[in-house]
Short mmCIF file of C-alpha atoms in Angstrom, two decimals:
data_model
loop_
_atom_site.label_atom_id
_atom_site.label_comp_id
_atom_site.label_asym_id
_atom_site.label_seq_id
_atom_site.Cartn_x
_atom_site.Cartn_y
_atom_site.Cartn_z
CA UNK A 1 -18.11 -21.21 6.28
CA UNK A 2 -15.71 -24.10 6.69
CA UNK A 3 -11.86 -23.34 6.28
CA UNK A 4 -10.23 -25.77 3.80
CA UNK A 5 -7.33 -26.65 5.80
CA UNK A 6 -4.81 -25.67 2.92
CA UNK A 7 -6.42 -22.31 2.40
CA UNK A 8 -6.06 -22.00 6.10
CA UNK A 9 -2.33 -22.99 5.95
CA UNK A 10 -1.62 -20.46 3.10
CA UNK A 11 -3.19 -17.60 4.82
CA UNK A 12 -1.17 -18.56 8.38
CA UNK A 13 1.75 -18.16 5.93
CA UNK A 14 0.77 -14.73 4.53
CA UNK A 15 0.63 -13.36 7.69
CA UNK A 16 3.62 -15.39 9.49
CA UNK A 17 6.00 -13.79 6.48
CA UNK A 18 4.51 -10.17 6.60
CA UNK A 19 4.12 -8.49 9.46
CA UNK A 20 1.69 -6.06 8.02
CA UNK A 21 -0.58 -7.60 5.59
CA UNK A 22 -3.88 -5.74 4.08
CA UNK A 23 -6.82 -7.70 2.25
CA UNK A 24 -8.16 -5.03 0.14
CA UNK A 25 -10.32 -4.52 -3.50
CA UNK A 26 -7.33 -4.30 -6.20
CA UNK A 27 -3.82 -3.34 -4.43
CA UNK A 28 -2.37 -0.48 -2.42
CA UNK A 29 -1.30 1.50 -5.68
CA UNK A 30 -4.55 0.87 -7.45
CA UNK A 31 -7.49 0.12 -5.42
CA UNK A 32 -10.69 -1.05 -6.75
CA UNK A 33 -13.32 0.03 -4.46
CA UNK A 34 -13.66 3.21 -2.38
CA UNK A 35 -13.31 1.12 1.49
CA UNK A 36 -10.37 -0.34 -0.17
CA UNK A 37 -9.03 3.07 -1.21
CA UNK A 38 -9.36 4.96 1.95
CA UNK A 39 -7.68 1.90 4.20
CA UNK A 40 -4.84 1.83 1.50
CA UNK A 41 -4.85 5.80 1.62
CA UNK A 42 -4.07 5.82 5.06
CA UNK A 43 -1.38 3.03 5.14
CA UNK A 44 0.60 4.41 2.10
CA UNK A 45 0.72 7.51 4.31
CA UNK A 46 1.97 6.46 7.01
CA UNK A 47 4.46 3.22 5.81
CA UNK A 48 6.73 2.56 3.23
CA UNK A 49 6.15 -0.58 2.66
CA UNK A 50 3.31 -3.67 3.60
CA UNK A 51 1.49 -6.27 1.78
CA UNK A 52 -1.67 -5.46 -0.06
CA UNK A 53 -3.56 -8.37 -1.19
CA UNK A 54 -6.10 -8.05 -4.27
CA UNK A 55 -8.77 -10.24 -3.25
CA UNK A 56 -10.60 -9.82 -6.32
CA UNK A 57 -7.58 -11.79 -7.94
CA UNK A 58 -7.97 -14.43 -5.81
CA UNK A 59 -11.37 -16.25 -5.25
CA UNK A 60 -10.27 -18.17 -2.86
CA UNK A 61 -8.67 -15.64 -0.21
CA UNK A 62 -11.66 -13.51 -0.42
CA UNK A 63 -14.12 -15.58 0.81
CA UNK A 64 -11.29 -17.75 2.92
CA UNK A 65 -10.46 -14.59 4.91
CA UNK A 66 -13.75 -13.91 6.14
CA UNK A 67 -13.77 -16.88 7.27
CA UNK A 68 -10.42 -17.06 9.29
CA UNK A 69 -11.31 -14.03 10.88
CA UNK A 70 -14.83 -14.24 11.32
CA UNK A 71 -14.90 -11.01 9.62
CA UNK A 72 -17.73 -10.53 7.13
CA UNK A 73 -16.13 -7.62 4.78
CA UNK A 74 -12.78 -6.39 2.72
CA UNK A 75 -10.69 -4.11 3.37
CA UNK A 76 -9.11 -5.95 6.33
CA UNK A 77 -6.37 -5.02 8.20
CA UNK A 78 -3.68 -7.73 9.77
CA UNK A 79 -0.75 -6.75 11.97
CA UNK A 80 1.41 -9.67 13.60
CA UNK A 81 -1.02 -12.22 12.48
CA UNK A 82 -3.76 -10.60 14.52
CA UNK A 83 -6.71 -8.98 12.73
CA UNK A 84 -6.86 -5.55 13.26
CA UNK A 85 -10.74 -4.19 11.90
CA UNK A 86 -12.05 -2.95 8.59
CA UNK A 87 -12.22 0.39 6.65
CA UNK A 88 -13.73 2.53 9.76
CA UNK A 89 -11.54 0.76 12.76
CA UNK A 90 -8.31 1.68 10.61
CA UNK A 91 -9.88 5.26 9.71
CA UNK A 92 -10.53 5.39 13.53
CA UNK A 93 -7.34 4.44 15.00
CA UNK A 94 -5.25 6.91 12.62
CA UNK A 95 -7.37 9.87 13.76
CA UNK A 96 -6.59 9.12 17.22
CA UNK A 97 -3.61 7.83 17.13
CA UNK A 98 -3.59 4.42 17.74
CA UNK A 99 -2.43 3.15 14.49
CA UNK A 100 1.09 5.37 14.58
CA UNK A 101 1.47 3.72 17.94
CA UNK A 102 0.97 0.12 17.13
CA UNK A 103 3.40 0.65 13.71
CA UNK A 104 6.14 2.74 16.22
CA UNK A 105 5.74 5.65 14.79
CA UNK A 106 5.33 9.34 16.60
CA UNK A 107 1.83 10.56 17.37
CA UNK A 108 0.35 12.78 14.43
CA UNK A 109 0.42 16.60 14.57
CA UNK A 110 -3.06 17.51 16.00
CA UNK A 111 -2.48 21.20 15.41
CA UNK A 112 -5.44 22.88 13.49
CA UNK A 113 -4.41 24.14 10.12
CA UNK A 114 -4.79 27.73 8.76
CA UNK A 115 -6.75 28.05 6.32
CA UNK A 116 -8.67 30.88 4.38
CA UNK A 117 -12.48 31.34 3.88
CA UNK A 118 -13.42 33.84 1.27
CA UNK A 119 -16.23 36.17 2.89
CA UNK A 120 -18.44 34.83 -0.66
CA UNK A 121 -17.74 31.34 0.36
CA UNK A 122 -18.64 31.97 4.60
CA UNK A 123 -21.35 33.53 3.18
CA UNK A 124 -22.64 30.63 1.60
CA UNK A 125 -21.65 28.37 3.72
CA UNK A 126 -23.62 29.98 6.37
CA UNK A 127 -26.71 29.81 4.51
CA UNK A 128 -26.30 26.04 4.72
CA UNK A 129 -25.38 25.40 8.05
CA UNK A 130 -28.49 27.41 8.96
CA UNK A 131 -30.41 24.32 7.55
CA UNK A 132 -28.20 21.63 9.05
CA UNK A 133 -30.35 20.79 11.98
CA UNK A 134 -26.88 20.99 14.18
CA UNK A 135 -24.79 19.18 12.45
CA UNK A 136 -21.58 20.16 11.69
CA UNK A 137 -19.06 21.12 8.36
CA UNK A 138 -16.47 18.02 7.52
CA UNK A 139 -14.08 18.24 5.16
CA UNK A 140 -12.47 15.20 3.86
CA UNK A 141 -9.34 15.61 1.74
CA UNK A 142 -8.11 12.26 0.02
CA UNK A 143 -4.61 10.87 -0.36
CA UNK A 144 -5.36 11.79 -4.00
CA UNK A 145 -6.16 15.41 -3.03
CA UNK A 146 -9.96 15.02 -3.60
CA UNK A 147 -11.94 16.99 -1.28
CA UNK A 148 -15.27 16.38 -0.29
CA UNK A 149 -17.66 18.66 2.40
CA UNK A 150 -20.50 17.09 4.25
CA UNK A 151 -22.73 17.75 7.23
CA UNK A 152 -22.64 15.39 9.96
CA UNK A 153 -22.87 15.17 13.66
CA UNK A 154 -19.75 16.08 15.50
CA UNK A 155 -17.81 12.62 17.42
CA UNK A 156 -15.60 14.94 18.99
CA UNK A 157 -12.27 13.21 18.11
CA UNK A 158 -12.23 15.97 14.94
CA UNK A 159 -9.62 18.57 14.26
CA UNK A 160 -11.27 21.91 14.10
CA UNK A 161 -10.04 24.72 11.65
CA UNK A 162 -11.72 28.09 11.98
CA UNK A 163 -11.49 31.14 9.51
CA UNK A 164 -14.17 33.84 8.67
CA UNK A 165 -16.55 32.70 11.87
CA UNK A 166 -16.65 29.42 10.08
CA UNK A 167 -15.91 25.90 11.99
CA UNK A 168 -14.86 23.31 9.72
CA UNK A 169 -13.82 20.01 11.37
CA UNK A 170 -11.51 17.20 9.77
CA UNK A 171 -9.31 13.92 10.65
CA UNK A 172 -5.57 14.00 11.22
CA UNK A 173 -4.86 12.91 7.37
CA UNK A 174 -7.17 16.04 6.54
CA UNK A 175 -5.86 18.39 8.30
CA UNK A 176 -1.70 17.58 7.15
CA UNK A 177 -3.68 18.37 3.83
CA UNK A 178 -4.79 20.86 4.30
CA UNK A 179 -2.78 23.18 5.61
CA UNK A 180 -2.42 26.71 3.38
CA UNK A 181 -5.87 25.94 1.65
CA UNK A 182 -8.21 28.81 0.55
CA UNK A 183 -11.96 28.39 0.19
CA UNK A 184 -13.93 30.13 -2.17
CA UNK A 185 -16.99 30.52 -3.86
CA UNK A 186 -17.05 30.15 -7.55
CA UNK A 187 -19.92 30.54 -10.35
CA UNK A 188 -18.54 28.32 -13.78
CA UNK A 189 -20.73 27.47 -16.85
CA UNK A 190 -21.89 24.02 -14.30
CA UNK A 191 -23.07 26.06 -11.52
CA UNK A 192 -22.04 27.35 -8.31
CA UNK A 193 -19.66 25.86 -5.78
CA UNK A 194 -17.31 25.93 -2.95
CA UNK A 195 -13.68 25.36 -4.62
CA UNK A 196 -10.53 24.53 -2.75
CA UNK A 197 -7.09 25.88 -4.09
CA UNK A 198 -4.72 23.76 -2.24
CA UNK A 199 -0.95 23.92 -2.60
CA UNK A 200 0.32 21.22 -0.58
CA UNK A 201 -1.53 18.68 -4.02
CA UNK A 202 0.65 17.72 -7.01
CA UNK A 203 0.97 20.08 -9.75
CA UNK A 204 -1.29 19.57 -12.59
CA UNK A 205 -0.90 17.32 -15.42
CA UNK A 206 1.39 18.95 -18.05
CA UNK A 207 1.11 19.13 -21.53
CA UNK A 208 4.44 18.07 -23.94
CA UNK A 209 4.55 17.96 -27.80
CA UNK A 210 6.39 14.94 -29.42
CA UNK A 211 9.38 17.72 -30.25
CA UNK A 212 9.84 18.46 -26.69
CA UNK A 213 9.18 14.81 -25.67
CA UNK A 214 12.17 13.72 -27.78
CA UNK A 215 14.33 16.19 -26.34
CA UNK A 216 13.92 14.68 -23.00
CA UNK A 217 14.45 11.38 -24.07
CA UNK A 218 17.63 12.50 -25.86
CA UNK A 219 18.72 13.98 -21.93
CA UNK A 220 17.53 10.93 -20.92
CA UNK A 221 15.59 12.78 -17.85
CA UNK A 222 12.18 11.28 -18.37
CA UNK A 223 10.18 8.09 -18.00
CA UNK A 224 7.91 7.54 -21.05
CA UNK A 225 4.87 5.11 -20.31
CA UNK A 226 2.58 3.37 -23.01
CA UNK A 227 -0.89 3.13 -22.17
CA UNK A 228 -2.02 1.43 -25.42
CA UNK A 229 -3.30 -2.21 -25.37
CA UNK A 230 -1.15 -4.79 -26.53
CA UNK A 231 -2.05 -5.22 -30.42
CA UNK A 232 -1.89 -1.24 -30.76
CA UNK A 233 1.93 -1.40 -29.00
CA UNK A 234 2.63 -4.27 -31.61
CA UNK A 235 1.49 -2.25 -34.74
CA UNK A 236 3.14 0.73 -33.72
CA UNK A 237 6.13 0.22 -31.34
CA UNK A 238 7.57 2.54 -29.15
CA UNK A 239 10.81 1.33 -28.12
CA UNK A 240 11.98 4.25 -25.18
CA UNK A 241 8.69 3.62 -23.26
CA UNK A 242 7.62 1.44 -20.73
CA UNK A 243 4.62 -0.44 -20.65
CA UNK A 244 1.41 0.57 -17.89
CA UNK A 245 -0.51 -3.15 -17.61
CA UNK A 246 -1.73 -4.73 -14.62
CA UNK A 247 1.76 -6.69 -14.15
CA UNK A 248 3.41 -3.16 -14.11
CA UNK A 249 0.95 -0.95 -12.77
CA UNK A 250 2.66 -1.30 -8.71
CA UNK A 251 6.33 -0.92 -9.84
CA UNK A 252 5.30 2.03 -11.80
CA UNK A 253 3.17 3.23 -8.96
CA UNK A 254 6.51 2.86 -6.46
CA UNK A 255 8.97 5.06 -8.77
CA UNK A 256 10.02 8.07 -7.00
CA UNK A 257 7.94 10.57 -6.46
CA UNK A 258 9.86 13.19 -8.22
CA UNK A 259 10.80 11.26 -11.25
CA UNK A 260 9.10 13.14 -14.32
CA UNK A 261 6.72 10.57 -16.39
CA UNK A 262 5.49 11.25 -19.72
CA UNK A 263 1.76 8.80 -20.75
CA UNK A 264 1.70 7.97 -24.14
CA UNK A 265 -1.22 6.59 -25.97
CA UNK A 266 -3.10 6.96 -29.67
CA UNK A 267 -3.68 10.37 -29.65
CA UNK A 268 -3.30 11.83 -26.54
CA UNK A 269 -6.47 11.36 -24.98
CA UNK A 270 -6.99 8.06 -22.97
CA UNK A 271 -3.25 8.65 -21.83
CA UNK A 272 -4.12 11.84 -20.09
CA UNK A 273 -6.23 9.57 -17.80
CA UNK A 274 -3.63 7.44 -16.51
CA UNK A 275 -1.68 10.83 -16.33
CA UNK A 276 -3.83 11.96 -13.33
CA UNK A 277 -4.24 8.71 -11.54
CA UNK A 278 -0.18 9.01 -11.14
CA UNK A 279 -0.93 12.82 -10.17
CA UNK A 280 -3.54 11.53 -7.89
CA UNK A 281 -0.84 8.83 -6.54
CA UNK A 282 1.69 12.04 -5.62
CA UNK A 283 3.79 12.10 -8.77
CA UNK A 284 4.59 16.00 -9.06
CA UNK A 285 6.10 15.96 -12.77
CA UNK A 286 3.38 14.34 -14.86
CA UNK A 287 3.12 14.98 -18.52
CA UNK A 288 0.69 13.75 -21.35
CA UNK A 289 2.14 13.50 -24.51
CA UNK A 290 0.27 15.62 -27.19
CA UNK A 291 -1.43 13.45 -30.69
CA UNK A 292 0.39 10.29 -29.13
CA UNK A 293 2.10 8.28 -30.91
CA UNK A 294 0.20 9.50 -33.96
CA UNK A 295 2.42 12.45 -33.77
CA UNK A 296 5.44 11.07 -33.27
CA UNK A 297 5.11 8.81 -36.20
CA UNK A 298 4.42 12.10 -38.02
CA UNK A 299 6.24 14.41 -37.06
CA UNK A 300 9.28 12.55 -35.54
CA UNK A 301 9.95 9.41 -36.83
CA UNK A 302 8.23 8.24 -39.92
CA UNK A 303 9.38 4.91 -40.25
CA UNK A 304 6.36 4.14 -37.05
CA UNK A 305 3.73 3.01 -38.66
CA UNK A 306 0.12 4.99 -38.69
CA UNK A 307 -3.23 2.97 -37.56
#
């Protein structure tokens, strides 16, 4: 692909201005594909601040990067103006180091975590590794706190974690995760299944009725957010909140990560949603309003109109 000079000229900029710039699906506080994620996963753990650019915004700049650096996918990764790799070069160079070096920051901790097999869950676990064919237990554990086992051949940079007679190997990002975690085996109405109870991950969504939700806002000690499309918000105003939109979605994403946020919606159900991407972004005091604004215009005030 040719480079329109211009395009060429406002990418040079981009990176001239920014000394850390990422290309990426959607943008560092709401990424749109799972490459994009990860990349952005590992950057938001390790800086405080870079530019993430939504290519899927921007027609232009994604095809118009692959061409400046003869790179053929997205994520990409650009430090000083020089092109660093996709999704697996970043993943790479965090797990070994590289990437804290290059940004000046200390090595990561390489110490193994504890952690705590239940003899049900070594038991099953067992059972599959005898059917591996040699390869070995992962564990992935997601800067959302998702975790995710899978069998694969060791590479030999891994952090390994034993408990019960059970090797379980990780990446650095893991294994800060994962520190304190207990395995266990669980039966549920959906079947059988290794769970992880992990305290280092945010809290779980809270529930608040519209009573207790106005006392808050009367101590003025919580965030309120509207999740509701625009014609719903115009019907039915609620003046205290603000509004979750794709304008607003990366200063809301950048409040501290201790300030308690209440999601707001009809009637309390597509609002819980939103709830745990911001418990999935670190945000440790999340609440979900109960019946929504339905409620409050009940039960609080009346002059709100219903819909």
């Amino acid at each position: 692909m040719n480079l329109d000079p211009a395009l060429r000229s406002r990418i040079a900029a981009l990176l001239t201005q920014n000394r850390i710039v990422l290309f990426m699906k959607g943008t560092r506080h709401a990424p749109r594909c799972g490459f994009s994620a990860g990349t952005a996963g590992i950057l938001n753990g390790l800086l405080e601040d870079y530019l993430s650019i939504d290519v899927l915004a921007d027609p232009e700049i994604r095809e118009g990067i692959k061409a400046y650096g003869n790179w053929p996918t997205i994520p990409q990764l650009y430090v000083d103006g020089e092109l660093i790799g996709g999704a697996d070069i970043v993943a790479g160079m965090a797990n070994s180091g590289e990437l804290h070096a290059l940004f000046g920051l200390p090595r990561p901790d390489r110490t193994p975590p504890t952690i705590t097999i239940t003899d049900a869950a070594a038991e099953a676990m067992r059972a599959g590794l005898a059917d591996s064919g040699g390869a070995a237990l992962h564990l992935s554990i997601d800067a959302r706190f998702q975790a995710q086992f899978f069998l694969r051949e060791a590479e030999g940079h891994e952090i390994r974690a034993t408990a019960n007679g059970i090797d379980i190997l990780m990446d650095v990002a893991t294994a800060q995760r994962a520190r304190g975690i207990v395995i266990d085996w669980v039966d549920t109405v959906q079947g059988s299944g290794l769970s992880i109870s992990n305290p280092n991950a945010p809290p779980a969504v809270q529930s608040l009725d519209v009573h207790g939700l106005k006392a808050r806002l009367d101590r003025g000690d919580i965030t309120v957010i509207d999740v509701r499309p625009a014609p719903d918000r115009a019907l039915a105003p609620f003046a205290a909140a603000q509004v979750l939109d794709e304008d607003t979605v990366a200063r809301l994403s950048a409040l501290p990560k201790d300030q308690p946020l209440a999601f707001l919606c009809h009637h309390g159900n597509s609002s819980r949603s939103a709830a745990e991407h911001f418990r999935g972004l670190g945000f440790r005091q999340v609440f979900n309003v109960d019946g929504g604004i339905d409620a409050w215009s009940r039960q609080i005030d009346t002059s709100i109109p219903r819909y």
